[in-house]
mmCIF file with all atom_site columns, C-alpha atoms in Angstrom:
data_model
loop_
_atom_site.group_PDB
_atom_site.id
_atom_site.type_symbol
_atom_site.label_atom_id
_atom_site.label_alt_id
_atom_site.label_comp_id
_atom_site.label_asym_id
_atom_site.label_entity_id
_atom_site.label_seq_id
_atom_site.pdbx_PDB_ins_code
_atom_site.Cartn_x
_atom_site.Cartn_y
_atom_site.Cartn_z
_atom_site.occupancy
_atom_site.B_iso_or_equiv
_atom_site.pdbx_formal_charge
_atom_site.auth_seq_id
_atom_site.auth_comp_id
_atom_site.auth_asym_id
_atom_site.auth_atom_id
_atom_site.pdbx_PDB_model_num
ATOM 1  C CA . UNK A 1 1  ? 332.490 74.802 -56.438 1.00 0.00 ? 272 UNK A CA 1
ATOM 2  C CA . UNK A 1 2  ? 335.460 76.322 -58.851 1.00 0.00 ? 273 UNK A CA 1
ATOM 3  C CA . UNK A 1 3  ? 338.872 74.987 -58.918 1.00 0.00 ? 274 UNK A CA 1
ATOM 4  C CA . UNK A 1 4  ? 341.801 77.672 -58.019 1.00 0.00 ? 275 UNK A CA 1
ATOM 5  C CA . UNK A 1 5  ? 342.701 78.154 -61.077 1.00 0.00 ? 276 UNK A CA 1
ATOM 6  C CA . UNK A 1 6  ? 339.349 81.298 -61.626 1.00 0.00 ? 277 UNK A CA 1
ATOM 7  C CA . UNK A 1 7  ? 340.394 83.808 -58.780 1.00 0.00 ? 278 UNK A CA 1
ATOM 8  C CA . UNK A 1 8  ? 337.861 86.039 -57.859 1.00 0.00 ? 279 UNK A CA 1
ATOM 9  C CA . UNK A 1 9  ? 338.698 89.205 -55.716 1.00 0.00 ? 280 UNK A CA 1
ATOM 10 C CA . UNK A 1 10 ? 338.793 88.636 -51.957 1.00 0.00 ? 281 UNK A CA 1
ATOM 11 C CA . UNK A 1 11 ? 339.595 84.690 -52.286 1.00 0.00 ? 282 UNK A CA 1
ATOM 12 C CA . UNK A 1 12 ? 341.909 84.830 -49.042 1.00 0.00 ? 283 UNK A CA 1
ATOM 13 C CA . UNK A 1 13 ? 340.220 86.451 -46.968 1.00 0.00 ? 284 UNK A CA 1
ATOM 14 C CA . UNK A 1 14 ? 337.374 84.447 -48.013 1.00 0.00 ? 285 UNK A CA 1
ATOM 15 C CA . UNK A 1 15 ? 338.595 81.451 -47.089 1.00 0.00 ? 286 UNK A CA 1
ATOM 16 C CA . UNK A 1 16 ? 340.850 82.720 -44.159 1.00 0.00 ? 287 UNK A CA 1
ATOM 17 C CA . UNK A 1 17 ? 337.197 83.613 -42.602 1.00 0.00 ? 288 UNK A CA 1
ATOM 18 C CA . UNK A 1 18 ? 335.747 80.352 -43.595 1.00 0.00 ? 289 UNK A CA 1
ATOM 19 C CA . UNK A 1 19 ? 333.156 81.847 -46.115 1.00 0.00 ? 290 UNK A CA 1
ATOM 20 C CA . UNK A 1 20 ? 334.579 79.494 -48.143 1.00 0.00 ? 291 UNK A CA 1
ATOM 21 C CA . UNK A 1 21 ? 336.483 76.356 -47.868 1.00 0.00 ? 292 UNK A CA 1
ATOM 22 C CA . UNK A 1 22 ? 338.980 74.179 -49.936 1.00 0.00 ? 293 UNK A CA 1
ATOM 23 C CA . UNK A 1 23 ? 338.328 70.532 -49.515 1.00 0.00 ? 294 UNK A CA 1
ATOM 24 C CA . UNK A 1 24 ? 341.321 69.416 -52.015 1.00 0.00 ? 295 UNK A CA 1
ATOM 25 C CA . UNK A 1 25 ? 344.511 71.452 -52.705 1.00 0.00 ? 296 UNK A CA 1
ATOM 26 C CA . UNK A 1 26 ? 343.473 73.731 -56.192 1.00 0.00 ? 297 UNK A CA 1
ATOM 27 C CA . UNK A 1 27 ? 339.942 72.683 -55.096 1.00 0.00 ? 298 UNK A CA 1
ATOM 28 C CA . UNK A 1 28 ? 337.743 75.912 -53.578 1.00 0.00 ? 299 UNK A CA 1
ATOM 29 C CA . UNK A 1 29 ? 333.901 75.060 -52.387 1.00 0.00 ? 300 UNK A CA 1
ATOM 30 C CA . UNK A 1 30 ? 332.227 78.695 -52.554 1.00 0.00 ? 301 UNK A CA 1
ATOM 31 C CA . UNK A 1 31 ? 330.174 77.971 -49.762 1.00 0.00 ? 302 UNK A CA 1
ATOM 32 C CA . UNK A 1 32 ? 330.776 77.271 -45.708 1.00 0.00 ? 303 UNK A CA 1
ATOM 33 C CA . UNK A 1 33 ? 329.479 74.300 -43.817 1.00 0.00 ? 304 UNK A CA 1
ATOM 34 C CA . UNK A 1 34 ? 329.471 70.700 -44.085 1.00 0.00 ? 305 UNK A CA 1
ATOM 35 C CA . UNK A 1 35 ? 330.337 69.545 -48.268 1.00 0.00 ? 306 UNK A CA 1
ATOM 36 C CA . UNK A 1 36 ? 327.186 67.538 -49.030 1.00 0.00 ? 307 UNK A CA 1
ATOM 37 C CA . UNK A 1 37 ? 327.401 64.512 -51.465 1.00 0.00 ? 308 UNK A CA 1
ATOM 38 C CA . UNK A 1 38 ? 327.259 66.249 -54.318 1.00 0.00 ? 309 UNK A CA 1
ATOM 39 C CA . UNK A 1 39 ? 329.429 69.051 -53.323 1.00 0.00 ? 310 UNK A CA 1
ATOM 40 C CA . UNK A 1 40 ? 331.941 66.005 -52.544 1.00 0.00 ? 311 UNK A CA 1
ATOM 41 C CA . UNK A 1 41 ? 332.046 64.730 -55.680 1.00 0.00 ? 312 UNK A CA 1
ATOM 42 C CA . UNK A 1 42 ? 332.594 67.644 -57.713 1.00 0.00 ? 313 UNK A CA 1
ATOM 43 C CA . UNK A 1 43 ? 335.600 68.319 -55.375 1.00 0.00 ? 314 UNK A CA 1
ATOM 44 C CA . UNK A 1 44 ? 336.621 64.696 -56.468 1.00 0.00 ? 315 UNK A CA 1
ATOM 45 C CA . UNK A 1 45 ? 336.142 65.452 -60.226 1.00 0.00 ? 316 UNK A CA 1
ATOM 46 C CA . UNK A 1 46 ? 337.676 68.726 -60.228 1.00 0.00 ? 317 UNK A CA 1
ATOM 47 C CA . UNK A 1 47 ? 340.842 67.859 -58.200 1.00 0.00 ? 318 UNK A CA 1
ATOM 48 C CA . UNK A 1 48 ? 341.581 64.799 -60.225 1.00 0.00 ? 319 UNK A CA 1
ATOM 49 C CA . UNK A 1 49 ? 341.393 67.026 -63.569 1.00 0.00 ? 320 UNK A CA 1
ATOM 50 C CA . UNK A 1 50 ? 340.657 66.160 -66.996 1.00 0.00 ? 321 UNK A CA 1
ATOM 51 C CA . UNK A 1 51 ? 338.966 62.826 -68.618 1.00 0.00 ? 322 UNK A CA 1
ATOM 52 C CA . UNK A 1 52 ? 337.489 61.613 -65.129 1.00 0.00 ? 323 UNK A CA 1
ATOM 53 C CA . UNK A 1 53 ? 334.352 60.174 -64.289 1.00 0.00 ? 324 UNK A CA 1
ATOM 54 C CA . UNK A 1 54 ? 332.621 58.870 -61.668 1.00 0.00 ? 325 UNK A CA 1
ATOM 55 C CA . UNK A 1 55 ? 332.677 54.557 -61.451 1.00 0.00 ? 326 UNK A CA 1
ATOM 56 C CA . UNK A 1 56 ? 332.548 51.788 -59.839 1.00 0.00 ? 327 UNK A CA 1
ATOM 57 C CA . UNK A 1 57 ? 330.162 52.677 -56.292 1.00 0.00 ? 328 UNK A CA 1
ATOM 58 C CA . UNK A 1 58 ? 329.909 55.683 -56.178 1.00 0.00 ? 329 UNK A CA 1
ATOM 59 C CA . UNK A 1 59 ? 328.389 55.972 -60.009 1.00 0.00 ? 330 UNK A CA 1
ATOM 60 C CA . UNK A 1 60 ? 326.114 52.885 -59.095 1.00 0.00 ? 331 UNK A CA 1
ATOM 61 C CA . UNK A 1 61 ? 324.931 55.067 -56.044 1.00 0.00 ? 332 UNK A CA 1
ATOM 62 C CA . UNK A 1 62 ? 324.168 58.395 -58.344 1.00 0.00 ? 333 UNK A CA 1
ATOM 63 C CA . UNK A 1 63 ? 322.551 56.293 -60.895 1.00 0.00 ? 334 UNK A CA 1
ATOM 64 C CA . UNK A 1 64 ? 320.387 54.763 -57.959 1.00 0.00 ? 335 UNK A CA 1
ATOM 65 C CA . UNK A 1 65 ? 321.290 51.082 -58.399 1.00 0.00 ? 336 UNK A CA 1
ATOM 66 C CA . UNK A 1 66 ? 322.509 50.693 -55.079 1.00 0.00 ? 337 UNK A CA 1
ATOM 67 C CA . UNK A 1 67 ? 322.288 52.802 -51.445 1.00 0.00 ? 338 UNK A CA 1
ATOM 68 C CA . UNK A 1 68 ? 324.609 54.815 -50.397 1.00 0.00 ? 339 UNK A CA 1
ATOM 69 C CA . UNK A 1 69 ? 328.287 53.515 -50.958 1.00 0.00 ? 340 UNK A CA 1
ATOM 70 C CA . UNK A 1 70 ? 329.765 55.040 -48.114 1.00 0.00 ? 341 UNK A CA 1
ATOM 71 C CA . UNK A 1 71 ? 332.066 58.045 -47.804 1.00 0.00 ? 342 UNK A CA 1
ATOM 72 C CA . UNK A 1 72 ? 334.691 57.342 -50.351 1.00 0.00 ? 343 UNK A CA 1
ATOM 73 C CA . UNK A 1 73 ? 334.519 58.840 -53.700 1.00 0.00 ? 344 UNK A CA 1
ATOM 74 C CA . UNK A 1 74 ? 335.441 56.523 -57.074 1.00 0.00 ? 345 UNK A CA 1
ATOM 75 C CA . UNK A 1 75 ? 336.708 57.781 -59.939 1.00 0.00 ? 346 UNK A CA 1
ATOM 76 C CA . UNK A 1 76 ? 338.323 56.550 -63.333 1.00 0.00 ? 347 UNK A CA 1
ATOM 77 C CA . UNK A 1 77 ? 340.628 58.168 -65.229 1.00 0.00 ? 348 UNK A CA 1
ATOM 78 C CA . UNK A 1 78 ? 342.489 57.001 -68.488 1.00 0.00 ? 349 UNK A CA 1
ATOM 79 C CA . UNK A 1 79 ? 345.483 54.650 -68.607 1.00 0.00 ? 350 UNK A CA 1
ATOM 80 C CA . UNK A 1 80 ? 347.582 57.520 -69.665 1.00 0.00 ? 351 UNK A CA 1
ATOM 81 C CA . UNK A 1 81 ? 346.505 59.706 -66.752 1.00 0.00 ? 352 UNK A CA 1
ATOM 82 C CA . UNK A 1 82 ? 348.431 59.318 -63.755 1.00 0.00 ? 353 UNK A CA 1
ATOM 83 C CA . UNK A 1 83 ? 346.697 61.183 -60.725 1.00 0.00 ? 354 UNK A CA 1
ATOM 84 C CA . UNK A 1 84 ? 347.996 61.713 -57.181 1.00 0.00 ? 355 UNK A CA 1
ATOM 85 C CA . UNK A 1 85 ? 346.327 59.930 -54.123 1.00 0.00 ? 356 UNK A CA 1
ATOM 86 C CA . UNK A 1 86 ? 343.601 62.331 -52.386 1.00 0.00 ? 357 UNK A CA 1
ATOM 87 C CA . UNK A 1 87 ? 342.138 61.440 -49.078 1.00 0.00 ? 358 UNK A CA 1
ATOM 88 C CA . UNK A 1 88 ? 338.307 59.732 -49.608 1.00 0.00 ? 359 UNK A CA 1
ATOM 89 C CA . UNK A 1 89 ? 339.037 59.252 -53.636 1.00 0.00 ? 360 UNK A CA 1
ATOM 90 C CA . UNK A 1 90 ? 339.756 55.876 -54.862 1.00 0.00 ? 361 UNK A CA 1
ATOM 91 C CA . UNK A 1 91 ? 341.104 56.279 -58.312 1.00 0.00 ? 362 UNK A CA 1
ATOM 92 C CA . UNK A 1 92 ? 340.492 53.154 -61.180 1.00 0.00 ? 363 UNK A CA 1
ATOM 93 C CA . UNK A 1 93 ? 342.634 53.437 -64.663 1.00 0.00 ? 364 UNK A CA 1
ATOM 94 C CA . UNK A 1 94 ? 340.895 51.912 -67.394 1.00 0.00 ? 365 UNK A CA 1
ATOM 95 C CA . UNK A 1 95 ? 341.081 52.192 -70.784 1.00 0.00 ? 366 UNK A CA 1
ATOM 96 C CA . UNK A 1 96 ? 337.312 52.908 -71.133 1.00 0.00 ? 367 UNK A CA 1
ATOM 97 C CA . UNK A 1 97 ? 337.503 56.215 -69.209 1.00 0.00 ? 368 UNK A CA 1
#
């Protein structure tokens, strides 16, 4: 997983084939098929940028206090850090990210 922003040689036609696949905008998974969990929230950490961390869920579910949280991803960011609405990514301020 890399975000956009490192552009290897043959990116298009990478992902025009489907070698490779971009799950959020700036966002490029390096692989094809299905994103697994983990793969999913990388995307979500990488295409909400700087200062973000898994919570709430989704970081109980990683940390193995609870099953799985279902398919949505959240994520806190600082109160200073406004960050645009994804599909499957719940984003918390708080002043503790």
């Amino acid at each position: 997983m890399t975000s956009a922003s490192s552009r290897p040689p043959g990116r298009r036609a990478r992902l025009a084939s489907g070698k490779w696949q971009r799950p959020y905008p700036g966002v490029v998974a390096t692989f094809s098929g299905s994103l697994d969990r983990p793969a999913q929230l990388w995307a979500a950490l990488l295409v909400c940028g700087p200062d973000v961390v898994l919570s709430h869920e989704t970081a109980a579910a990683v940390s193995g206090l609870i099953p799985d949280p279902g398919a949505e991803v959240h994520v806190s960011v600082p109160l200073t850090r406004r960050v645009a609405p994804r599909p499957g990514i719940v984003v918390h301020r708080s002043m503790y990210a």
